[in-house]
Amino acid sequence: MALKATVFKVQLQIADMDRHYYADHSLTLAQHPSENDERMMVRLLAFALNANDSLQFTKGLSGESEQAELWDIALDGTINLWVEFGQADEKWLRKACNRAKQVQLFCYGGRVVPIWWKNNSAALARYQNLSVLDIPDTAVSAMASLVNRNMNLQCNISEGQIWLSDANQSVLIEPVSLK
């Protein structure tokens, strides 16, 4: 019998001083059985950094391979933003870059990221609409400590620093821009 996704309810208050975006979002995150808490929180972070009214999670790991896990699609079907996670394959990123106006890759995984970047940076340099962020391993681990089935989180973004907080703790996240 196949395992089902675990559902998380998230109340996310975003104060993004860099983009002048201030909003509350009620989200339902489905965590695939093969997905760990760290990856799910990186997905939530990506949402917070790009939040708008049309940004949406897709079926992700369990859905179509023709979709991003997080994207912003206009009413006419134009893909404004395509977001990927981990150390994605160059062929997959090329496909995303050809379909979307902007593509973001959120890398995480500590010591494997510099090795992956060294092997892929030359090939990825040609994609003008691609940005690559490395989320430090310490921040990813700290974000995972915030996981709860019902989360009430505040996200404050200013000058590239991100503070993700619940009622008990705050996590500082300083993504490193690789591209």
XYZ file of C-alpha atoms in Angstrom:
179
model
C 0.000 0.000 0.000
C 1.317 3.424 -0.948
C 2.044 5.912 1.784
C 0.076 9.145 1.747
C 1.383 12.663 2.081
C 1.414 14.322 5.494
C -0.570 17.554 5.532
C 0.707 20.656 7.324
C -1.347 23.816 7.899
C 0.692 27.009 7.894
C -0.309 30.548 8.831
C 2.500 32.634 7.340
C 2.853 36.353 7.988
C 5.308 37.942 5.567
C 6.962 41.339 5.985
C 9.317 41.694 3.018
C 10.946 45.112 3.284
C 13.090 44.422 0.203
C 10.037 44.002 -2.076
C 7.595 46.105 0.009
C 5.319 43.095 0.278
C 3.275 42.603 3.445
C 0.655 39.856 3.600
C -0.734 36.912 5.528
C -1.051 33.542 3.807
C -2.962 30.436 4.893
C -1.150 27.523 3.287
C -1.630 23.792 3.147
C 1.651 21.968 2.556
C 1.615 18.323 1.545
C 4.816 16.553 2.524
C 5.474 13.594 0.229
C 6.517 10.430 2.119
C 9.995 10.677 0.577
C 10.384 14.346 1.547
C 12.071 15.299 4.826
C 11.262 18.293 7.040
C 14.313 20.213 5.785
C 13.188 20.089 2.153
C 9.624 21.044 3.045
C 10.862 24.097 4.949
C 13.069 25.138 2.008
C 9.902 25.015 -0.121
C 8.145 27.213 2.446
C 11.101 29.624 2.426
C 10.927 29.846 -1.379
C 7.239 30.681 -1.097
C 7.954 33.446 1.415
C 10.673 34.976 -0.771
C 8.439 35.044 -3.857
C 4.987 35.392 -2.320
C 2.208 36.967 -4.329
C -1.452 36.224 -5.024
C -0.775 33.889 -7.963
C 2.137 31.871 -6.524
C 1.121 28.277 -5.923
C 2.443 24.899 -4.884
C 1.785 22.090 -7.356
C 1.558 18.347 -6.796
C 5.346 18.425 -6.624
C 7.137 15.131 -6.076
C 3.983 13.118 -6.639
C 2.637 15.116 -9.556
C 3.417 15.672 -13.206
C 7.019 15.967 -14.247
C 6.006 18.854 -16.509
C 5.333 21.155 -13.561
C 7.505 23.028 -11.145
C 6.925 22.300 -7.465
C 6.247 25.988 -6.917
C 5.303 28.390 -9.656
C 3.567 31.586 -10.634
C 1.349 31.182 -13.688
C -0.518 34.058 -15.298
C -4.148 33.644 -16.362
C -3.023 33.290 -19.991
C -0.825 30.288 -19.084
C 2.476 32.178 -19.133
C 4.836 30.855 -16.477
C 6.264 33.910 -14.725
C 8.288 31.978 -12.140
C 9.412 28.356 -11.928
C 11.047 27.241 -8.659
C 13.106 24.064 -8.229
C 14.837 22.562 -5.192
C 18.022 20.611 -4.484
C 20.781 19.972 -6.991
C 18.770 19.856 -10.198
C 19.883 18.319 -13.448
C 21.081 20.778 -16.117
C 18.692 19.304 -18.719
C 15.739 19.842 -16.392
C 16.809 23.441 -15.688
C 17.210 24.094 -19.429
C 13.647 22.893 -19.956
C 12.396 25.153 -17.147
C 14.348 28.150 -18.483
C 12.801 27.643 -21.930
C 9.280 27.538 -20.480
C 9.386 30.275 -17.814
C 10.285 33.946 -17.685
C 12.277 33.396 -14.479
C 13.648 30.219 -12.867
C 14.971 29.917 -9.324
C 16.878 26.982 -7.899
C 17.099 26.664 -4.119
C 20.077 24.444 -3.318
C 20.594 22.912 0.092
C 22.569 19.980 1.378
C 25.714 21.408 2.939
C 28.958 20.083 1.504
C 27.438 18.609 -1.653
C 26.338 22.007 -3.009
C 29.849 23.371 -3.802
C 30.706 20.116 -5.590
C 27.458 20.210 -7.593
C 28.016 23.906 -8.399
C 31.597 23.305 -9.570
C 30.369 20.573 -11.931
C 27.392 22.543 -13.285
C 28.188 26.262 -13.117
C 29.679 26.493 -16.615
C 26.643 24.843 -18.223
C 24.189 26.921 -16.185
C 25.938 30.235 -16.923
C 24.207 30.525 -20.300
C 20.700 30.732 -18.801
C 20.034 34.421 -18.266
C 16.698 33.837 -16.534
C 18.114 31.411 -13.933
C 19.103 32.333 -10.389
C 20.669 29.851 -7.975
C 20.594 30.262 -4.192
C 22.417 28.095 -1.667
C 20.641 27.864 1.672
C 23.276 27.169 4.375
C 22.982 23.787 6.053
C 22.800 25.293 9.555
C 19.809 27.421 8.508
C 18.064 24.449 6.876
C 18.474 22.374 10.048
C 17.239 25.250 12.204
C 14.176 25.755 9.955
C 13.332 22.057 10.349
C 13.127 22.578 14.105
C 10.121 24.866 13.467
C 8.089 22.055 11.878
C 4.746 21.323 13.463
C 1.509 20.030 11.926
C -0.051 23.465 12.574
C 2.510 26.216 12.153
C 2.066 29.908 12.848
C 5.156 31.579 11.391
C 6.393 35.098 10.796
C 8.871 35.808 8.031
C 10.748 39.118 8.043
C 12.960 39.916 5.070
C 15.306 42.892 4.979
C 18.532 43.521 3.077
C 18.856 39.868 2.095
C 18.470 38.560 5.638
C 15.491 36.389 6.444
C 14.156 35.779 9.933
C 11.694 32.922 10.219
C 10.037 32.747 13.648
C 7.368 30.988 15.611
C 6.230 31.737 19.163
C 9.326 30.086 20.666
C 12.307 30.618 18.394
C 13.737 32.602 15.492
C 15.956 31.353 12.701
C 18.293 33.578 10.695
C 18.640 32.557 7.057
C 21.221 34.194 4.799
C 21.046 32.615 1.350
C 24.196 32.686 -0.753
C 23.638 33.714 -4.362
C 25.578 31.391 -6.662
C 24.112 32.846 -9.866
